Short mmCIF file of C-alpha atoms and ligand atoms in Angstrom, two decimals:
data_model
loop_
_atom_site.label_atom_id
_atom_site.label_comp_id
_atom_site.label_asym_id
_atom_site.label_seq_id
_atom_site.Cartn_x
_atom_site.Cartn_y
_atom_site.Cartn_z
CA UNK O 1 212.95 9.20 104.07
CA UNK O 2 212.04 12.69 105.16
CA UNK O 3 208.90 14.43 105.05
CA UNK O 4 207.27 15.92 102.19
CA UNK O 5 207.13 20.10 102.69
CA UNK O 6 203.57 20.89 103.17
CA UNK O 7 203.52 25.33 103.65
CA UNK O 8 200.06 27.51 104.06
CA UNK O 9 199.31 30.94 105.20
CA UNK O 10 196.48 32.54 106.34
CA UNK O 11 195.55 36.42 106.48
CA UNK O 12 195.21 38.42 109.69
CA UNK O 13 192.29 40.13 108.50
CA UNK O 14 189.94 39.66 111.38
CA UNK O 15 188.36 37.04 113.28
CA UNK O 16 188.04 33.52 112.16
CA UNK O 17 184.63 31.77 111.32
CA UNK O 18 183.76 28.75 111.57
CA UNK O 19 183.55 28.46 108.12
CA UNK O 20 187.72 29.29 108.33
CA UNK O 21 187.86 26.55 110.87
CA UNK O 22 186.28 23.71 108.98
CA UNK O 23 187.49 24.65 105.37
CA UNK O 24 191.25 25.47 106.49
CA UNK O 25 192.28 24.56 109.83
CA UNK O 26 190.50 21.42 110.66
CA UNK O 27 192.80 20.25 107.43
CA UNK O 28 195.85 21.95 108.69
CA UNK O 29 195.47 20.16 111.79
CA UNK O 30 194.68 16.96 110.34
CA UNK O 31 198.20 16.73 107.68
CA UNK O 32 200.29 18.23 110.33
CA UNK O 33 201.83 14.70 111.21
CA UNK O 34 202.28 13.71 107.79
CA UNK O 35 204.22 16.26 106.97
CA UNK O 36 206.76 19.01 107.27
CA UNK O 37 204.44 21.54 107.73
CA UNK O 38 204.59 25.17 107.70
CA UNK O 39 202.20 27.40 108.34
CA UNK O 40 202.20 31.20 108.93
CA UNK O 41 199.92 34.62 109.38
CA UNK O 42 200.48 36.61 106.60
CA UNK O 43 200.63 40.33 108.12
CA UNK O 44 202.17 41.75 105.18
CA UNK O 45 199.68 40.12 102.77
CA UNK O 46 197.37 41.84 105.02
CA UNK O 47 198.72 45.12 104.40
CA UNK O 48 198.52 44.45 100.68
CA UNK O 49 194.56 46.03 100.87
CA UNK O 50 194.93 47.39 104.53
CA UNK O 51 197.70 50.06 104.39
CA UNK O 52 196.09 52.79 104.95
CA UNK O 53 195.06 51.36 109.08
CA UNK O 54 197.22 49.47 110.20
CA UNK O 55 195.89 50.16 113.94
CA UNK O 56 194.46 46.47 113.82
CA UNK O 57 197.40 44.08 112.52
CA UNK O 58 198.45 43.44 116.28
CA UNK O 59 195.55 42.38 117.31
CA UNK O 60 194.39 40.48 114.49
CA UNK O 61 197.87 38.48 114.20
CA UNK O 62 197.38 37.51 117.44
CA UNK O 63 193.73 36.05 116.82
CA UNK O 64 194.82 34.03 114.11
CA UNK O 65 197.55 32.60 116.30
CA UNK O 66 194.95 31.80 118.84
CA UNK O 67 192.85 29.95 116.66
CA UNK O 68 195.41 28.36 115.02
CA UNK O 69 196.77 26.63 118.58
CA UNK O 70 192.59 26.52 119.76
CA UNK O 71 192.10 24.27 116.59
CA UNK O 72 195.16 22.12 117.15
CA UNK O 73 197.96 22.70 115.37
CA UNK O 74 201.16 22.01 117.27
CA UNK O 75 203.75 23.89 117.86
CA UNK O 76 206.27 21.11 118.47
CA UNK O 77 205.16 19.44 115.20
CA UNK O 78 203.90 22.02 112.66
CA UNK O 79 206.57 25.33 112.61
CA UNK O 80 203.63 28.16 113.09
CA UNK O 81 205.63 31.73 112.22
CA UNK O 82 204.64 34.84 111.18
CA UNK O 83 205.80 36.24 107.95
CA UNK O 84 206.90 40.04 108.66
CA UNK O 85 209.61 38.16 111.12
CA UNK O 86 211.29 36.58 108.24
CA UNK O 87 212.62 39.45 106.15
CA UNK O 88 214.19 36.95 103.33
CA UNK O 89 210.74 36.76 101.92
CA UNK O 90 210.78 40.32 101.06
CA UNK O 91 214.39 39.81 99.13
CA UNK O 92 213.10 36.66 97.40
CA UNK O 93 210.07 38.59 96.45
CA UNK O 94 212.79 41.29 95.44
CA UNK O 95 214.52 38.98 93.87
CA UNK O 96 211.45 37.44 91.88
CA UNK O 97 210.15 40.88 90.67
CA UNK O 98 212.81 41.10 88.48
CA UNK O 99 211.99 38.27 86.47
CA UNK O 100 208.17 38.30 86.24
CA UNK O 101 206.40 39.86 83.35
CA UNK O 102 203.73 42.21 84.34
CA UNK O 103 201.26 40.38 82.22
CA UNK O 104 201.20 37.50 84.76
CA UNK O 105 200.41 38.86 87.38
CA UNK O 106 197.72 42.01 85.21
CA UNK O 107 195.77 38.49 84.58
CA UNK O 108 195.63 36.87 87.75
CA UNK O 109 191.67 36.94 88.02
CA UNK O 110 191.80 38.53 91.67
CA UNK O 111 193.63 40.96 90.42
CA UNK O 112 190.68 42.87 88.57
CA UNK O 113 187.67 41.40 90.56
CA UNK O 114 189.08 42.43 93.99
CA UNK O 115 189.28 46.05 92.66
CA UNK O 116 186.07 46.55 91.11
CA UNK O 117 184.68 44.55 94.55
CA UNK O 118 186.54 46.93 96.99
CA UNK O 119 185.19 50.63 97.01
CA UNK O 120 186.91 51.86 99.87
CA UNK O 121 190.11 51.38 99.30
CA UNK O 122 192.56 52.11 96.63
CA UNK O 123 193.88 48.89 95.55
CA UNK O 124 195.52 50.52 92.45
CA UNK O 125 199.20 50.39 94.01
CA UNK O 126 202.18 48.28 93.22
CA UNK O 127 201.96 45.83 96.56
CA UNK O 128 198.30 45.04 95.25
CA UNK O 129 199.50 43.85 91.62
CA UNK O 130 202.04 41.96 93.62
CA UNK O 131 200.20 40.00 96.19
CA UNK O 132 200.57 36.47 94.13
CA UNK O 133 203.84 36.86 94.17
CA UNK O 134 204.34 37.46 97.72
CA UNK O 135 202.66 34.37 97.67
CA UNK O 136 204.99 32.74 94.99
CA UNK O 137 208.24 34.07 97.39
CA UNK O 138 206.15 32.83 100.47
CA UNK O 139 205.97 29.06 99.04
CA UNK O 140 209.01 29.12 97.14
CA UNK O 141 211.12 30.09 100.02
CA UNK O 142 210.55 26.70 102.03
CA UNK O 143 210.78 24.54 98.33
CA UNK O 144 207.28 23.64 99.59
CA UNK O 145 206.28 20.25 97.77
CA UNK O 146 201.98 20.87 98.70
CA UNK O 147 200.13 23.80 99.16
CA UNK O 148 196.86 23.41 101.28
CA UNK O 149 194.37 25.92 99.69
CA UNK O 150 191.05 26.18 98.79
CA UNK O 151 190.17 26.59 94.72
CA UNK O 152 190.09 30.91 94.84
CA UNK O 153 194.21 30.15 95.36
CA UNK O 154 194.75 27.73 92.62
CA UNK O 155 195.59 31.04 90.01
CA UNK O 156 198.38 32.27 92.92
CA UNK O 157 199.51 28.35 93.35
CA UNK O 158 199.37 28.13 89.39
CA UNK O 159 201.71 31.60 88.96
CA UNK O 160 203.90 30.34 91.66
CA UNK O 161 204.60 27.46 89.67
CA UNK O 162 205.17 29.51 86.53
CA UNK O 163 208.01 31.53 88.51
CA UNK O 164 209.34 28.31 89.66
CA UNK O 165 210.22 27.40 86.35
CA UNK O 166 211.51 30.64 85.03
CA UNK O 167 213.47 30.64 87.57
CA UNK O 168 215.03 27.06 87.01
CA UNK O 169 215.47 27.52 83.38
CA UNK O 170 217.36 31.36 83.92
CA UNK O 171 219.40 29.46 87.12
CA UNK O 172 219.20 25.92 87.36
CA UNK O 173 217.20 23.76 89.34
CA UNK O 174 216.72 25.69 92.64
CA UNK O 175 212.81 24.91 93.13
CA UNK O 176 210.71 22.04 93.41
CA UNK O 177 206.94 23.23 91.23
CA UNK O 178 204.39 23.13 94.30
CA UNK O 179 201.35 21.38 93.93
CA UNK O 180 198.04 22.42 95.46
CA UNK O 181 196.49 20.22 98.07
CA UNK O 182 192.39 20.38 97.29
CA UNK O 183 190.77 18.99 100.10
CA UNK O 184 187.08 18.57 100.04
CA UNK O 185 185.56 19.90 102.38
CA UNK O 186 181.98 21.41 103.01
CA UNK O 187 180.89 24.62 102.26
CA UNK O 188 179.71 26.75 104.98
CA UNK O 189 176.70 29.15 104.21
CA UNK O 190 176.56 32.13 106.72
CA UNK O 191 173.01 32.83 108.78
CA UNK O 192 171.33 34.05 106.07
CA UNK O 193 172.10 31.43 103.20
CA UNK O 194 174.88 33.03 101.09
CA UNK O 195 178.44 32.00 101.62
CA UNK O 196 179.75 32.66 105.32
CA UNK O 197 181.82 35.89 105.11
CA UNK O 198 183.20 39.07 106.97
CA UNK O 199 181.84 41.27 104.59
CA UNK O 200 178.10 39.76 104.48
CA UNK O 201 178.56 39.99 107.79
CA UNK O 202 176.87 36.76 108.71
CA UNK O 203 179.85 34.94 110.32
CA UNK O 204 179.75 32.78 113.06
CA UNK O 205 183.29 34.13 114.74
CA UNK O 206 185.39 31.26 117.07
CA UNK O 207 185.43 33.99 119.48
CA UNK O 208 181.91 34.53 119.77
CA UNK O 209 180.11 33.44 122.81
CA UNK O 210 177.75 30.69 123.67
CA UNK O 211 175.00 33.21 123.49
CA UNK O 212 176.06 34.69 121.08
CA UNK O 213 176.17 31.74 118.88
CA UNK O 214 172.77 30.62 120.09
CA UNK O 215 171.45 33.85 119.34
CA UNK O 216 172.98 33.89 115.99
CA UNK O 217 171.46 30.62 114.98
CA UNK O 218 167.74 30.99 116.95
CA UNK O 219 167.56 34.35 114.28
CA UNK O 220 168.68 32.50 111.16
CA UNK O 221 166.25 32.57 108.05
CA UNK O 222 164.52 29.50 107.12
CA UNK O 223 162.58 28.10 104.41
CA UNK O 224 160.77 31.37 103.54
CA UNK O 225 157.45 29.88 102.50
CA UNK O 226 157.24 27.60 105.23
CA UNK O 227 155.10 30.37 107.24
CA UNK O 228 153.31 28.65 109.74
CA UNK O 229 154.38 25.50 112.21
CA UNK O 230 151.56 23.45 110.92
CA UNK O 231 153.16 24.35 107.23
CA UNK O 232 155.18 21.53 105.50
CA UNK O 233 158.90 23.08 104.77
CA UNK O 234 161.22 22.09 102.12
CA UNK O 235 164.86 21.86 104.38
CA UNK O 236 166.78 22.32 101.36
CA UNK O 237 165.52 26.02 100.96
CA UNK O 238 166.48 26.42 104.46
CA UNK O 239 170.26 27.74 105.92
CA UNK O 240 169.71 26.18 109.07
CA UNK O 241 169.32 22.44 107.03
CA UNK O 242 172.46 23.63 105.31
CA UNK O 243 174.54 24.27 108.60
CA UNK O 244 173.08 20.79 109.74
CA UNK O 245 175.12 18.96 106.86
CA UNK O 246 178.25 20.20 108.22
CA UNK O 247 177.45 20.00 112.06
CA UNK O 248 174.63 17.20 112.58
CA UNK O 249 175.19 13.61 112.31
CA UNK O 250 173.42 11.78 109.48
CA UNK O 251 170.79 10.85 111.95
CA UNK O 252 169.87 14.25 113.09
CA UNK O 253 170.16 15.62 109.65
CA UNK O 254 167.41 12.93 108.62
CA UNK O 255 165.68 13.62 111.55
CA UNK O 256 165.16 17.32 110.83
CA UNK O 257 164.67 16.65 106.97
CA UNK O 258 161.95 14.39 107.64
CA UNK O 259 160.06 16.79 110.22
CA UNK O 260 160.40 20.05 108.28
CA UNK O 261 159.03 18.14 105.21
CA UNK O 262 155.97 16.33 107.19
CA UNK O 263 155.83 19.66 109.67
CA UNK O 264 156.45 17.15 112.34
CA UNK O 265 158.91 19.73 114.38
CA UNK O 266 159.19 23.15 114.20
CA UNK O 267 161.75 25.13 112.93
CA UNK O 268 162.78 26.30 116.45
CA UNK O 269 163.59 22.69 117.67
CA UNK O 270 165.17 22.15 114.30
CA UNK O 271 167.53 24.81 115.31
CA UNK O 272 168.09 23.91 118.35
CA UNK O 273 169.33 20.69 117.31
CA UNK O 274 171.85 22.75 115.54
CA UNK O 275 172.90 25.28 117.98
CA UNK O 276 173.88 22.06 120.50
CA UNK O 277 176.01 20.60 117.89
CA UNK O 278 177.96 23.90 116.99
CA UNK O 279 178.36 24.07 120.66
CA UNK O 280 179.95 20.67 121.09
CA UNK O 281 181.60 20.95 118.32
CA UNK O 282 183.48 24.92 119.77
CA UNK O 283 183.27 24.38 123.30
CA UNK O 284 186.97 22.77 123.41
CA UNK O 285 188.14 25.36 121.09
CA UNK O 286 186.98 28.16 123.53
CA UNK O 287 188.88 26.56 125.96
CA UNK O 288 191.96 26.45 124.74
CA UNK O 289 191.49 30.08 123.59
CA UNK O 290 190.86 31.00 127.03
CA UNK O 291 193.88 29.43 127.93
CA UNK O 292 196.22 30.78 125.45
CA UNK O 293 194.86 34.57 125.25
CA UNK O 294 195.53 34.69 129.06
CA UNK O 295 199.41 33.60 128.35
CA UNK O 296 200.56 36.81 126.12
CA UNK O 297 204.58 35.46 126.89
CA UNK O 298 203.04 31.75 126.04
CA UNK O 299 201.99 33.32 122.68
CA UNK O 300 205.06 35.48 121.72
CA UNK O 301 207.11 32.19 122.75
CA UNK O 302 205.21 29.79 120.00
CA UNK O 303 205.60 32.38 117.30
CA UNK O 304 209.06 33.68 118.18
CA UNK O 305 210.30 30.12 118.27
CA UNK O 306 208.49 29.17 115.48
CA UNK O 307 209.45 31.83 112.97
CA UNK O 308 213.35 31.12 114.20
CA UNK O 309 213.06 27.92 113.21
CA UNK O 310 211.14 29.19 109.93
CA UNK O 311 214.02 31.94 109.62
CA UNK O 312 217.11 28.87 109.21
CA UNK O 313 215.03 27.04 106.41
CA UNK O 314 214.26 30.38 104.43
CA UNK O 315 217.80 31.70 105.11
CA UNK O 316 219.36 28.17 103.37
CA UNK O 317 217.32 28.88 100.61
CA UNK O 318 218.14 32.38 100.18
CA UNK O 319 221.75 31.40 100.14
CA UNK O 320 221.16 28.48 97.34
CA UNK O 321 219.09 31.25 95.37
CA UNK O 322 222.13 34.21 95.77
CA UNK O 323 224.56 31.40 94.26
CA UNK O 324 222.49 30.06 91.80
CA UNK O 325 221.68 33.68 90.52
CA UNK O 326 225.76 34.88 90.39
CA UNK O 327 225.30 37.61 93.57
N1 LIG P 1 196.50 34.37 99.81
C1 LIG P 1 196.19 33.44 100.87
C2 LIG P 1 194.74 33.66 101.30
O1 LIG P 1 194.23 34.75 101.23
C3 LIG P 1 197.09 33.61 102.06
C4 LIG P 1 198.51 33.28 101.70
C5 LIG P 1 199.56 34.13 101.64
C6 LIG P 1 199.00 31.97 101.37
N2 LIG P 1 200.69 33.47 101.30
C7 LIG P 1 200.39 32.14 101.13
C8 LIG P 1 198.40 30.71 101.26
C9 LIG P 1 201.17 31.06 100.76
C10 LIG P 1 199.20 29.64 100.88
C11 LIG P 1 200.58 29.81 100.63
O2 LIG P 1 194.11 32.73 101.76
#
């Protein structure tokens, strides 16, 4: 029996965290032998809310395709392409447009909240309303069966769905409804306690340093009323505790609980406890990083290959969809 169709994207827009690496890619990694997997930087989703500079795409594409190999994702299992190489989901998109009532895609919530959110750019354009159904042609176009996202997707997996079966019931049965893939996994609060993000600006990037990751954490807030050494702490008012519960084994994490309460350590050994974890836990990705960001043809060869193999499955498709829809 063959493989269930598993297909996820992720946006070039900047570098990876590690809160990217544990939420999405650790999972990506993990599924990629159970399988059919497809997975793919989404430059023109990208250009969705970055049109207006576009100096950075290059360099950013090529990040995520670094950390995507770094973490472990295979390019002789997983097909790994990048979605501006495969026009035909621009003419499914096309295609789709047709058929989709404004309405549904006026209420998808990121629709609204990413506009009032973004000041600097104007997000009142036609490629902005359409971004879920990028999405919807992006999914569609490989009859993915599972979609790997975390919950803020579910509305885009949800309207994808929708499509699907407008679609089926104008043309016949042409597209299997996806289904989300939830994993659990932990959150990740940036260095000063609120969720780890690019625009808080308290990211801890894959490409960051030792140092600078050491530095990052030694500087991290802690339990704010836990003033002196010889003061007891309370470790769930603390980030650093926090980061623990994703990086520390149970031990440790007990270990540090039980000295901040009883101020039996300080909150500098607590941390350090933490900084040599995150360090185990990167130093083989910064390897392979170093490895594959000094092979530019190495690079171009994964995603070339893997976007021609990407290109045969969306082409098929696009020749089912032409049929089914009398062109
Ligand atoms: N919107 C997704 C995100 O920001 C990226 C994405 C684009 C995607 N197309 C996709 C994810 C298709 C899953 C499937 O994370």
């Amino acid at each position: 029996m063959s493989k269930k169709i598993v297909l996820s994207g992720i946006q070039p827009s900047g570098n990876l965290h590690i809160g990217n690496y544990i939420g999405a890619l650790q999972n990506w990694v993990k599924i990629q032998d159970e399988f059919d997997c497809y997975y793919f930087i989404a430059d023109w989703h990208a250009l969705t809310s970055q049109y207006a500079d576009t100096s950075q795409i290059k360099e950013y594409v090529r990040d995520v395709l670094v950390n995507c190999l770094a973490a472990g994702l295979d390019p002789n299992t997983s097909t790994i392409f990048q979605q501006s190489r495969i026009p035909e989901h621009a003419e499914l998109h096309l295609l789709l447009s047709m058929m989709t009532p404004l309405g549904w895609l006026e209420r998808v919530p990121s629709y609204k909240e990413k506009q009032l959110e973004v000041k600097d750019k104007d997000l009142n354009t036609y490629g902005f309303l359409g971004y879920p159904l990028l999405q919807s042609a992006d999914i569609l176009i490989y009859r993915a069966h599972f979609v790997p996202v975390g919950v803020d997707q579910m509305p885009h997996l949800e309207i994808t769905r929708e499509i699907a079966r407008r679609f089926n019931n104008f043309y016949g049965e042409v597209f299997p409804e996806p289904d989300g893939l939830l994993t659990k996994f932990p959150k990740v609060v940036g260095t000063d306690g609120r969720k780890m993000s690019k625009t808080y600006g308290n990211c801890i990037f894959l490409s960051d340093s030792p140092e600078e990751v050491e530095q990052k954490i030694r500087t991290m807030t802690t339990d704010p009323q836990r003033i002196k050494r010889t003061d007891a702490g309370n470790p769930e008012l603390s980030p650093v505790y926090q980061l623990h519960k994703v990086f520390s084994s149970r031990e440790e994490q007990a270990e540090v609980a039980k000295g901040c309460q009883t101020a039996g350590i300080g909150c500098i050994d607590c941390k350090k406890i933490l900084i040599k974890n995150v360090l185990t836990l990167l130093e083989p990705v910064w390897e392979k990083r170093r490895v594959y960001l000094a092979d530019p043809d190495l690079l171009e060869d994964i995603i070339r290959t893997g976007s021609e193999k990407a290109r045969v499955a969306a082409v098929k498709t696009m020749e089912h969809v032409r049929e089914a829809m009398g062109l």
